[in-house]
XYZ file of C-alpha atoms in Angstrom:
723
model
C -10.570 -135.807 228.184
C -10.646 -137.180 231.747
C -7.587 -136.832 233.934
C -7.142 -140.565 234.510
C -6.923 -141.356 230.767
C -3.502 -142.505 229.759
C -1.162 -140.793 227.341
C -2.102 -140.640 223.688
C -5.108 -142.923 224.168
C -8.547 -141.706 223.228
C -11.250 -144.043 224.516
C -12.270 -145.131 221.004
C -8.703 -146.050 219.994
C -8.035 -145.846 216.282
C -10.904 -147.963 214.950
C -13.287 -146.030 212.696
C -16.247 -144.591 214.559
C -18.552 -146.319 212.050
C -17.425 -149.739 210.846
C -18.400 -150.977 207.399
C -21.622 -152.953 206.812
C -21.561 -156.401 208.419
C -23.772 -159.164 206.983
C -24.336 -162.471 208.835
C -21.842 -163.934 211.290
C -24.156 -163.320 214.286
C -23.001 -166.450 216.150
C -19.321 -165.944 215.298
C -19.445 -162.332 216.383
C -20.883 -163.262 219.733
C -18.417 -166.127 220.137
C -15.414 -164.005 219.405
C -16.593 -161.286 221.772
C -17.001 -163.911 224.496
C -13.514 -165.274 223.812
C -12.019 -161.836 224.212
C -13.836 -161.468 227.499
C -12.080 -164.455 229.002
C -8.681 -164.648 227.263
C -5.851 -162.188 226.829
C -4.741 -163.495 223.424
C -7.101 -164.639 220.777
C -6.071 -165.405 217.199
C -8.662 -165.461 214.407
C -7.446 -167.817 211.695
C -8.862 -168.781 208.307
C -8.201 -168.721 204.577
C -7.673 -165.460 202.777
C -10.888 -163.578 201.981
C -12.957 -165.323 204.629
C -13.720 -162.096 206.489
C -11.292 -162.367 209.452
C -10.409 -158.653 209.609
C -14.018 -157.486 209.352
C -15.205 -159.864 212.090
C -12.302 -158.939 214.373
C -12.950 -155.222 214.020
C -16.641 -155.591 214.867
C -15.979 -157.909 217.784
C -13.273 -155.607 219.177
C -15.642 -152.621 218.982
C -18.173 -154.564 221.058
C -15.833 -155.176 223.946
C -13.511 -152.130 223.915
C -11.566 -151.753 227.190
C -11.319 -148.358 228.922
C -8.241 -147.292 226.866
C -9.702 -148.315 223.562
C -9.041 -150.635 220.653
C -5.885 -149.998 218.586
C -5.598 -151.608 215.162
C -2.185 -152.273 213.613
C -2.273 -153.076 209.929
C 0.676 -155.320 209.264
C 0.049 -156.361 205.663
C 2.064 -153.398 204.293
C 4.977 -154.150 206.628
C 7.551 -156.244 204.791
C 10.526 -156.128 207.137
C 10.116 -157.842 210.513
C 12.283 -155.133 212.058
C 9.382 -152.703 211.526
C 6.723 -154.625 213.378
C 7.455 -152.708 216.579
C 7.594 -149.400 214.708
C 4.204 -150.166 213.215
C 2.688 -150.780 216.635
C 4.237 -147.601 218.089
C 2.819 -145.581 215.194
C -0.675 -147.152 215.426
C -0.739 -146.313 219.126
C 0.191 -142.727 218.355
C 3.223 -142.894 220.730
C 6.026 -140.386 220.389
C 9.438 -141.075 221.750
C 12.472 -138.959 220.912
C 15.045 -141.047 222.809
C 17.366 -143.769 221.597
C 15.287 -146.410 223.341
C 14.270 -149.319 221.100
C 10.573 -149.160 220.166
C 9.849 -152.234 222.251
C 11.016 -150.438 225.396
C 8.705 -147.575 224.502
C 5.819 -149.996 224.107
C 6.556 -151.842 227.358
C 6.771 -148.510 229.271
C 3.575 -147.020 227.816
C 1.419 -150.145 227.967
C 2.375 -151.232 231.467
C -0.609 -149.634 233.171
C -3.090 -149.442 230.323
C -6.209 -151.425 229.695
C -6.501 -151.717 225.927
C -7.014 -154.186 223.129
C -4.349 -154.400 220.439
C -5.608 -155.740 217.091
C -2.759 -157.092 214.999
C -4.171 -157.573 211.522
C -2.434 -159.498 208.762
C 0.600 -160.871 210.625
C 1.107 -164.222 208.809
C 4.251 -163.081 206.978
C 5.729 -161.748 210.196
C 4.859 -164.587 212.586
C 8.132 -164.892 214.485
C 8.539 -161.181 215.069
C 4.873 -160.803 216.144
C 4.946 -163.803 218.426
C 8.051 -162.529 220.193
C 6.569 -159.056 220.636
C 3.191 -160.302 221.832
C 4.816 -162.569 224.381
C 6.899 -159.674 225.788
C 3.959 -157.259 225.894
C 1.523 -159.647 227.531
C 4.181 -160.492 230.140
C 4.728 -156.885 231.181
C 1.306 -155.261 230.570
C -1.329 -157.002 232.708
C -4.134 -154.818 231.324
C -3.362 -155.615 227.708
C -5.331 -157.928 225.480
C -4.299 -158.959 221.967
C -6.603 -159.926 219.100
C -4.463 -161.339 216.293
C -5.755 -161.879 212.715
C -3.926 -164.086 210.294
C -3.933 -167.278 208.223
C -1.974 -169.240 210.823
C -1.554 -169.174 214.626
C 1.099 -167.234 216.479
C 1.806 -170.455 218.419
C 2.590 -168.752 221.736
C 1.610 -169.808 225.262
C -1.897 -168.841 226.274
C -3.161 -168.335 222.717
C -6.844 -169.191 222.092
C -7.559 -169.999 218.448
C -10.784 -168.885 216.824
C -10.890 -170.590 213.370
C -13.316 -168.750 211.098
C -15.288 -170.852 208.652
C -16.826 -169.534 205.453
C -20.362 -168.138 205.459
C -23.371 -170.454 205.571
C -25.345 -170.714 202.344
C -28.056 -168.280 203.597
C -25.465 -165.793 204.828
C -23.575 -165.973 201.501
C -26.811 -165.328 199.617
C -27.584 -162.395 201.896
C -24.119 -160.918 201.327
C -24.389 -161.420 197.582
C -27.723 -159.563 197.499
C -26.385 -156.775 199.730
C -23.306 -156.225 197.536
C -25.380 -156.425 194.383
C -27.576 -153.682 195.662
C -24.437 -151.485 195.992
C -24.059 -151.874 192.243
C -27.677 -151.007 191.599
C -28.739 -154.554 190.880
C -31.541 -156.350 192.759
C -31.244 -160.178 193.040
C -33.324 -162.784 194.802
C -32.126 -165.928 196.462
C -33.022 -168.051 193.467
C -31.386 -171.343 192.451
C -28.667 -169.667 190.383
C -27.651 -167.367 193.213
C -27.626 -170.178 195.761
C -25.633 -172.457 193.541
C -23.183 -169.675 192.772
C -22.626 -169.101 196.472
C -22.184 -172.805 197.074
C -19.653 -172.998 194.304
C -17.762 -170.062 195.826
C -17.726 -172.041 199.115
C -19.224 -169.163 201.050
C -15.948 -167.191 200.992
C -16.981 -163.509 201.403
C -14.270 -162.082 199.155
C -15.196 -164.472 196.350
C -18.904 -163.612 196.779
C -18.146 -159.890 196.657
C -16.005 -160.281 193.510
C -18.858 -162.144 191.879
C -21.390 -159.458 192.885
C -19.121 -156.862 191.290
C -19.802 -158.517 187.918
C -23.560 -158.122 187.999
C -23.533 -154.952 185.918
C -22.500 -157.022 182.888
C -23.638 -160.573 183.646
C -26.666 -162.240 185.208
C -26.229 -164.706 188.123
C -26.862 -167.550 185.649
C -24.164 -166.298 183.302
C -21.771 -165.901 186.252
C -22.510 -169.496 187.345
C -21.923 -170.826 183.840
C -18.512 -169.138 183.566
C -17.543 -170.213 187.032
C -18.480 -173.825 186.288
C -15.978 -173.763 183.429
C -13.277 -172.493 185.747
C -14.013 -175.156 188.369
C -13.893 -177.990 185.904
C -10.442 -176.751 184.818
C -9.367 -176.695 188.501
C -10.588 -180.262 189.020
C -8.652 -181.491 186.013
C -5.429 -179.754 187.035
C -5.645 -180.942 190.645
C -2.994 -179.639 193.015
C -2.050 -180.082 196.609
C -3.517 -176.817 197.948
C -6.454 -177.047 200.422
C -9.801 -176.924 198.660
C -10.897 -173.554 200.043
C -7.570 -172.017 199.133
C -8.033 -173.283 195.604
C -11.656 -172.030 195.671
C -10.507 -168.539 196.444
C -7.672 -168.606 193.973
C -10.077 -169.862 191.360
C -12.632 -167.173 192.112
C -9.972 -164.465 191.941
C -8.543 -165.958 188.781
C -12.036 -166.188 187.264
C -12.650 -162.546 188.085
C -9.210 -161.748 186.619
C -10.080 -163.534 183.361
C -13.300 -161.541 183.070
C -11.297 -158.267 183.164
C -10.261 -156.533 179.981
C -6.535 -156.623 179.111
C -6.174 -153.027 180.428
C -7.888 -153.973 183.709
C -5.687 -157.056 184.190
C -2.614 -154.943 183.443
C -3.559 -152.287 185.992
C -4.438 -154.975 188.590
C -1.010 -156.451 188.296
C 0.762 -153.070 188.434
C -1.187 -151.897 191.467
C 0.355 -154.763 193.416
C 3.603 -152.761 193.635
C 2.023 -150.393 196.190
C 2.361 -151.042 199.911
C -0.819 -150.135 201.807
C -2.999 -147.343 200.410
C -2.274 -145.191 197.373
C -3.780 -142.226 195.546
C -4.735 -141.569 191.980
C -1.711 -139.389 191.148
C 0.640 -142.205 192.213
C -1.330 -144.717 190.137
C -1.220 -142.498 187.031
C 2.551 -142.064 187.244
C 3.625 -145.549 188.406
C 1.207 -147.738 186.386
C 0.848 -145.889 183.071
C 2.716 -146.587 179.877
C 3.671 -149.851 178.167
C 0.138 -150.684 177.068
C -1.832 -148.441 179.449
C -2.094 -144.751 178.549
C -2.063 -142.308 181.430
C -5.336 -140.738 180.233
C -7.042 -144.136 180.535
C -5.885 -144.937 184.087
C -8.842 -143.324 185.850
C -11.405 -145.180 183.747
C -9.676 -148.541 184.196
C -9.308 -147.937 187.947
C -12.988 -147.094 188.143
C -13.826 -150.455 186.591
C -11.690 -152.282 189.129
C -13.486 -150.356 191.858
C -16.842 -151.433 190.455
C -15.677 -155.033 190.407
C -14.564 -154.902 194.107
C -10.950 -155.580 193.130
C -9.976 -152.171 194.535
C -11.628 -150.376 197.440
C -12.052 -146.574 197.862
C -11.549 -144.882 201.206
C -11.957 -141.326 202.504
C -8.994 -140.390 204.661
C -7.580 -137.314 206.316
C -5.221 -136.887 203.354
C -8.056 -137.228 200.751
C -9.379 -140.100 198.655
C -7.187 -143.182 198.672
C -7.447 -146.715 197.391
C -6.376 -150.107 198.604
C -6.364 -153.758 197.547
C -6.940 -156.671 199.911
C -3.763 -158.606 200.522
C -5.081 -161.716 198.759
C -6.020 -159.706 195.653
C -2.728 -157.877 195.717
C -0.783 -161.161 195.981
C -2.551 -162.492 192.918
C -1.682 -159.352 191.034
C 1.921 -159.581 192.162
C 2.173 -163.100 190.706
C 0.916 -161.830 187.354
C 3.299 -158.868 187.478
C 6.240 -161.185 188.079
C 5.069 -163.385 185.220
C 5.085 -160.456 182.854
C 8.723 -159.741 183.607
C 7.845 -156.120 184.322
C 8.139 -156.112 188.111
C 11.545 -154.515 188.363
C 10.531 -151.618 186.069
C 7.443 -151.032 188.195
C 9.490 -151.043 191.418
C 11.750 -148.425 189.879
C 8.795 -146.281 188.904
C 7.367 -146.680 192.379
C 10.712 -145.626 193.863
C 10.926 -142.642 191.539
C 7.420 -141.405 192.460
C 8.034 -141.605 196.243
C 11.481 -140.094 195.974
C 9.903 -137.256 194.023
C 7.141 -136.967 196.604
C 9.638 -136.738 199.465
C 11.663 -134.070 197.570
C 8.484 -132.035 196.988
C 7.446 -132.402 200.605
C 10.850 -131.268 201.812
C 10.560 -128.113 199.716
C 6.956 -127.512 200.693
C 7.656 -127.867 204.364
C 8.828 -124.262 204.252
C 5.377 -122.968 203.194
C 1.790 -122.594 204.454
C 1.279 -126.239 203.601
C 3.272 -127.685 206.490
C 0.286 -129.416 208.084
C -0.680 -130.854 204.700
C 2.807 -132.067 204.119
C 2.944 -133.802 207.500
C -0.387 -135.553 206.870
C 0.707 -136.588 203.360
C 3.950 -138.205 204.536
C 2.139 -139.961 207.365
C -0.348 -141.435 204.888
C 2.422 -142.471 202.477
C 4.718 -143.995 205.067
C 4.215 -147.658 204.008
C 5.133 -146.785 200.429
C 8.026 -144.604 201.487
C 9.319 -147.548 203.578
C 8.961 -149.789 200.588
C 10.959 -147.356 198.455
C 13.682 -147.032 201.116
C 13.950 -150.836 201.399
C 14.298 -151.185 197.661
C 16.990 -148.463 197.386
C 19.046 -149.623 200.328
C 18.986 -153.222 199.201
C 20.130 -152.503 195.655
C 23.828 -151.576 195.386
C 23.296 -149.341 192.375
C 20.543 -147.379 194.101
C 22.132 -146.749 197.541
C 22.575 -143.051 196.763
C 18.856 -142.717 196.118
C 18.176 -144.371 199.508
C 20.529 -141.891 201.170
C 18.829 -139.029 199.453
C 15.342 -140.285 200.363
C 16.266 -140.855 204.027
C 17.894 -137.432 204.171
C 15.047 -135.606 202.400
C 12.606 -136.781 205.086
C 14.542 -134.920 207.842
C 11.573 -132.659 208.498
C 9.305 -135.717 209.168
C 11.791 -137.554 211.394
C 12.547 -134.344 213.374
C 9.385 -132.259 213.204
C 6.731 -134.993 213.412
C 7.932 -137.321 216.166
C 9.539 -140.090 214.068
C 13.114 -139.934 215.346
C 13.431 -143.653 216.066
C 12.422 -144.758 212.604
C 14.454 -141.981 210.964
C 17.526 -143.133 212.913
C 16.977 -146.718 211.637
C 17.016 -145.649 208.002
C 19.769 -143.110 208.342
C 22.070 -145.582 210.119
C 21.574 -148.011 207.260
C 22.051 -145.328 204.633
C 25.366 -143.905 205.834
C 26.928 -147.386 206.172
C 26.661 -147.796 202.416
C 29.327 -146.618 199.971
C 27.100 -145.195 197.330
C 29.762 -143.490 195.271
C 27.632 -140.359 195.384
C 29.127 -137.934 197.906
C 26.360 -135.369 197.933
C 23.561 -137.797 198.909
C 25.738 -139.435 201.578
C 26.726 -136.079 203.109
C 23.058 -135.160 203.378
C 22.284 -138.407 205.166
C 25.230 -137.774 207.490
C 24.168 -134.350 208.660
C 20.562 -135.429 209.071
C 21.759 -138.466 211.092
C 23.788 -136.002 213.247
C 20.720 -133.842 213.758
C 18.579 -136.797 214.785
C 21.312 -138.059 217.122
C 21.590 -134.598 218.755
C 17.833 -134.651 219.238
C 17.985 -138.093 220.822
C 20.771 -137.064 223.172
C 23.245 -139.477 221.572
C 26.318 -137.232 221.759
C 28.860 -139.768 220.516
C 26.926 -140.699 217.411
C 26.114 -137.037 216.720
C 29.706 -135.929 216.932
C 30.891 -138.804 214.790
C 28.391 -138.137 211.965
C 28.758 -134.344 212.028
C 32.585 -134.456 212.180
C 32.697 -136.861 209.214
C 30.205 -134.778 207.287
C 32.072 -131.523 207.905
C 35.491 -132.956 207.051
C 34.347 -134.557 203.829
C 32.325 -131.445 202.893
C 35.356 -129.198 203.314
C 37.610 -131.556 201.340
C 35.132 -131.743 198.445
C 34.167 -128.070 198.613
C 30.529 -128.775 199.361
C 29.363 -125.550 201.043
C 25.792 -126.726 201.743
C 26.811 -129.920 203.636
C 29.517 -127.951 205.472
C 27.024 -125.351 206.666
C 24.556 -127.944 207.940
C 27.289 -129.920 209.702
C 28.620 -126.779 211.399
C 25.083 -125.689 212.318
C 24.210 -128.980 214.056
C 27.544 -129.118 215.820
C 26.615 -125.714 217.224
C 23.287 -127.132 218.404
C 25.165 -129.844 220.319
C 27.368 -127.231 221.947
C 24.279 -125.219 222.885
C 22.617 -128.011 224.825
C 25.961 -128.994 226.324
C 26.168 -125.518 227.905
C 29.223 -124.499 225.863
C 27.707 -121.157 224.955
C 30.846 -119.497 223.527
C 31.489 -122.358 221.125
C 27.846 -122.688 220.244
C 27.670 -118.974 219.341
C 30.799 -119.199 217.214
C 29.607 -122.224 215.259
C 26.076 -120.941 214.781
C 27.200 -117.550 213.561
C 29.557 -119.174 211.145
C 26.860 -121.531 209.823
C 24.420 -118.654 209.392
C 27.026 -116.734 207.455
C 27.560 -119.789 205.218
C 23.802 -120.096 204.655
C 23.627 -116.393 203.631
C 26.581 -116.736 201.321
C 25.035 -119.646 199.398
C 21.466 -118.282 199.520
C 20.018 -120.974 201.657
C 16.693 -120.147 203.404
C 14.366 -122.733 204.930
C 13.122 -123.956 208.339
C 16.559 -125.276 209.219
C 18.256 -121.944 208.624
C 15.601 -120.140 210.713
C 16.103 -122.660 213.519
C 19.798 -121.780 213.426
C 18.850 -118.198 214.037
C 16.569 -119.143 216.964
C 19.365 -121.220 218.443
C 21.801 -118.326 218.150
C 19.193 -116.192 219.961
C 19.270 -118.760 222.775
C 23.042 -118.450 223.162
C 22.695 -114.667 223.404
C 19.901 -114.886 225.928
C 21.901 -117.312 228.042
C 24.870 -114.984 227.889
C 22.932 -111.979 229.091
C 22.106 -110.238 225.792
C 18.270 -110.295 225.543
C 18.117 -107.453 223.063
C 19.906 -109.336 220.331
C 17.984 -112.488 221.218
C 14.676 -110.686 220.735
C 15.818 -109.023 217.564
C 16.885 -112.335 216.015
C 13.570 -114.039 216.900
C 11.453 -111.110 215.738
C 13.228 -111.462 212.363
C 12.534 -115.205 212.306
C 8.855 -114.585 213.077
C 8.560 -112.091 210.259
C 10.139 -114.436 207.748
C 8.020 -117.370 208.906
C 4.814 -115.343 208.647
C 5.773 -114.182 205.175
C 6.196 -117.823 204.102
C 3.398 -119.356 206.184
C 5.915 -121.403 208.173
C 4.656 -122.547 211.649
C 7.178 -125.000 212.954
C 10.300 -122.835 213.216
C 8.061 -119.908 214.101
C 6.883 -121.736 217.220
C 10.438 -121.902 218.587
C 10.922 -118.253 217.911
C 7.799 -117.509 219.904
C 9.254 -119.583 222.778
C 12.258 -117.267 223.021
C 10.155 -114.182 222.671
C 7.804 -115.423 225.396
C 10.747 -115.898 227.742
C 11.845 -112.331 227.108
C 8.276 -111.059 227.742
C 8.230 -112.981 231.059
C 11.546 -111.474 232.094
C 10.228 -107.954 231.583
C 7.104 -108.751 233.604
C 4.551 -108.891 230.745
C 2.965 -112.202 231.720
C -0.124 -111.700 229.611
C 1.891 -111.335 226.452
C 4.170 -114.191 227.435
C 1.127 -116.468 227.844
C -0.307 -115.334 224.484
C 2.938 -116.205 222.718
C 3.272 -119.553 224.500
C -0.316 -120.684 223.721
C 0.351 -119.971 220.072
C 3.703 -121.842 220.297
C 2.237 -124.842 222.084
C -0.736 -125.196 219.666
C 1.706 -125.393 216.737
C 4.188 -127.785 218.376
C 1.417 -130.128 219.504
C -0.224 -130.176 216.069
C 3.043 -131.437 214.548
C 3.542 -134.037 217.325
C 6.717 -132.152 218.249
C 7.157 -133.463 221.760
C 10.269 -131.457 222.421
C 8.631 -128.123 221.530
C 5.568 -129.076 223.532
C 7.374 -129.934 226.736
C 9.644 -126.921 226.645
C 6.585 -124.693 226.240
C 4.692 -126.372 229.091
C 7.758 -125.810 231.349
C 7.766 -122.103 230.511
C 4.026 -121.794 230.856
C 4.393 -123.174 234.356
C 6.853 -120.388 235.170
C 4.522 -117.755 233.725
C 1.617 -119.282 235.740
C 3.654 -119.016 238.926
C 4.523 -115.368 238.130
C 0.820 -114.666 237.572
C 0.138 -115.781 241.189
C -1.120 -119.369 240.702
C 1.597 -121.599 242.204
C -0.663 -124.623 242.509
C -1.448 -124.656 238.758
C 2.226 -124.020 238.014
C 3.156 -127.126 240.044
C 0.489 -129.191 238.181
C 2.061 -128.122 234.850
C 5.534 -129.024 236.135
C 4.201 -132.490 237.026
C 2.734 -132.851 233.541
C 6.024 -131.787 231.951
C 7.856 -134.236 234.162
C 5.756 -137.063 232.724
C 6.537 -135.995 229.204
C 10.327 -135.684 229.547
C 11.198 -139.437 229.604
C 9.900 -139.616 226.011
C 12.129 -136.723 225.045
C 15.351 -137.628 226.762
C 17.344 -136.102 229.567
C 15.022 -133.522 231.251
C 15.916 -130.014 229.961
C 18.918 -131.738 228.279
C 20.639 -131.822 231.668
C 21.482 -128.222 230.818
C 21.968 -125.769 233.667
C 20.853 -122.892 231.375
C 17.683 -124.612 230.181
C 16.994 -125.832 233.716
C 17.081 -122.357 235.349
C 13.444 -121.424 234.644
C 12.290 -124.818 235.938
C 14.188 -124.309 239.154
C 12.927 -120.761 239.528
C 9.356 -121.905 239.073
C 9.776 -124.756 241.569
C 11.335 -122.475 244.204
C 8.557 -119.951 243.834
C 5.766 -122.575 244.033
C 7.360 -124.359 246.965
C 7.769 -121.111 248.857
C 4.049 -120.218 248.442
C 2.564 -123.705 248.789
C 4.866 -125.492 251.082
C 6.623 -128.731 250.223
C 3.691 -131.058 250.920
C 1.147 -129.162 248.806
C 3.663 -128.591 246.047
C 4.403 -132.316 245.782
C 0.688 -133.071 245.849
C 0.139 -130.738 242.827
C 3.089 -132.197 240.953
C 1.639 -135.702 241.421
C -1.712 -134.476 240.094
C 0.011 -133.150 237.003
C 1.924 -136.343 236.484
C -1.412 -138.188 236.201
C -2.338 -136.142 233.144
C -1.842 -137.691 229.751
C -0.201 -135.573 227.077
C -3.490 -134.473 225.422
C -4.912 -133.410 228.801
C -1.728 -131.695 229.822
C -1.600 -129.652 226.619
C -5.283 -128.759 226.940
C -4.772 -127.657 230.507
C -1.702 -125.634 229.695
C -3.699 -123.856 226.950
C -6.545 -123.205 229.315
C -8.996 -125.274 227.262
C -12.113 -126.351 229.151
C -11.878 -123.571 231.748
C -14.435 -120.711 231.749
C -12.089 -118.386 229.828
C -10.996 -121.130 227.445
C -10.616 -120.675 223.706
C -10.844 -123.472 221.197
C -7.432 -124.681 220.052
C -8.075 -123.781 216.424
C -9.266 -120.322 217.437
C -6.075 -119.273 219.153
C -5.091 -116.022 217.531
C -1.587 -115.325 216.302
C 0.232 -112.801 218.515
C 0.209 -109.250 217.285
C 2.929 -106.650 217.676
C 6.595 -107.059 218.546
C 7.914 -108.145 221.874
C 9.396 -105.140 223.634
C 13.070 -105.443 224.272
C 13.566 -106.346 227.892
C 15.261 -103.871 230.186
C 15.862 -106.492 232.824
C 18.842 -108.838 232.518
C 17.772 -112.393 231.730
C 20.096 -113.685 234.452
C 20.628 -116.815 232.365
C 24.393 -116.391 231.956
C 24.977 -117.884 235.407
C 24.172 -121.620 235.298
C 22.311 -122.929 238.314
C 24.127 -126.255 238.125
C 27.156 -127.852 236.545
C 27.127 -128.236 232.723
C 25.778 -131.405 231.265
C 27.999 -134.047 229.765
C 25.244 -135.354 227.513
C 23.755 -133.523 224.551
C 20.170 -133.338 223.385
C 18.217 -131.225 220.939
C 18.255 -127.485 220.909
C 15.194 -125.356 220.991
C 14.819 -126.817 217.526
């Protein structure tokens, strides 16, 4: 990746490398590309199913700016408050601070040249219009391509109304989609009349083509004629093309078997994409046996009602928003919608519970990818729980169970949103609320929000002690110890962490959180001049993690062990430990772990005799810290290695050369900074996935760590610990 490329932004953006087949629309494609060349905001409008999203994706790919095209799918977003979160997520941005997501976007987009594709915004017009206006005003290199059934109605917007296909294009599309079903058709009179009757709407044409396994074009036309005569008799005030699409979808719906219609309606409960296991649990029963779900789903796939996609988390399915909306109307009409929402909630609550348990296993990477893929459905389940008084406790449990995702995978801002909502509710279920409280405290510590962290953890600890809840009490005490650690109160931190670890042992608790408590205790010992205990504690953590296949907590243990190796002069071993640590932290999008490791790698690099490269790494870390919070937590103890590295590099380079190297590092985006810190791309580089796990224990240092004398006054603001 080139040095000038901006943070988190691959040139291709997040559009698929190979877009789906595109039939017709030659003039429209050229026209939209031309509009994007001369206007910063273009909105493609048109009826549902007319092909707006497909055209926009192909046009965007034609004229991608230097920093890529980034597509934001807004159809699954139901709450306007999550529009900005969805954009942050689509851009791959990570921000651990308490800044609102809009500030993160304004900061990161200010100097970028990219195209933001907002797809399916019509139910979120006001929120999208406000955000687009703010972004375009502050990011001169930004262009926005919006796709919806109505305009955004903001200043400077250029509308690009998309008409249906011409007759020839519709016939071409019909033949192309028929071929996918193994049927060859010619552009005969029946096909042309069918496409005319469907008004050239691509979705309607594709639904018709999906029926060719059972019916000829003439039979399709005959059945459709009956449907249109009914429409003409019933009239209605809807625009003709809207009625055409509704009629075509309804006609396709009528041609389904009862089981297919039932599954179609029930699938509408999902937000975004879904997998087969979820469908089998949520949609089976009450007229649809679980053993039959796959066969019925396969028929809906064959009829183009459902689409199949290959994703990083496996095969998943989706419905176009128009098709889903039709199914939702039928689900409501059956009176079964509330039961389906409960089953949907139960499935995703169970999924989150399973993922929380499986986080402490060799499947951490799989768990992270699964939750990322299921986020729209998890949001839907959270919204349902937190808006229903009788289900508030389930919302608290769900928000708390996802702690590993909020904390370990760079989703603190969204986690804080849900947890703040959850703890405000009186659920009448103490255990679920206590869990939400300590997780909220953990997230607030990580964000550097001391006041909120203390309030949540104090309340959790008091209520846990009163109700004799040893698990919640242990977690509250543990995270209070974390806050003391980053606030430079080492004696209090040690006392609290030792007590929490004793509580965990007494109740038999062992997971990534418990191991992080041990790493944090090791930090207090290192800072107070006892490296031997620090190393012993982290060696134990590493052994347990390797026994269980755990990588996240292990990476923080390696960080402490690497510091000890540096102190005893074993720079080669320190670098080996740190490359392993950084590879793991970066793979989980753990920005805190990444930046701490880059800082320590800079110190090791200086000790190895390369002060210029050390200064470059310090500059790269300096660029990353604003997304984490107060640099090095404002902690004198955590800051000591940084100051030592800077002093050494300045002494050897001189002030002018040192500052020049720091500026060079600050120009590196995060991907480039991590690659450089790992030595990737240099002659002796190793591929990231080939980095070996360190072998052998770190030798106990014989040299005092010299960390028990702070280099500056203690901080008054907390942040996250080394975990």
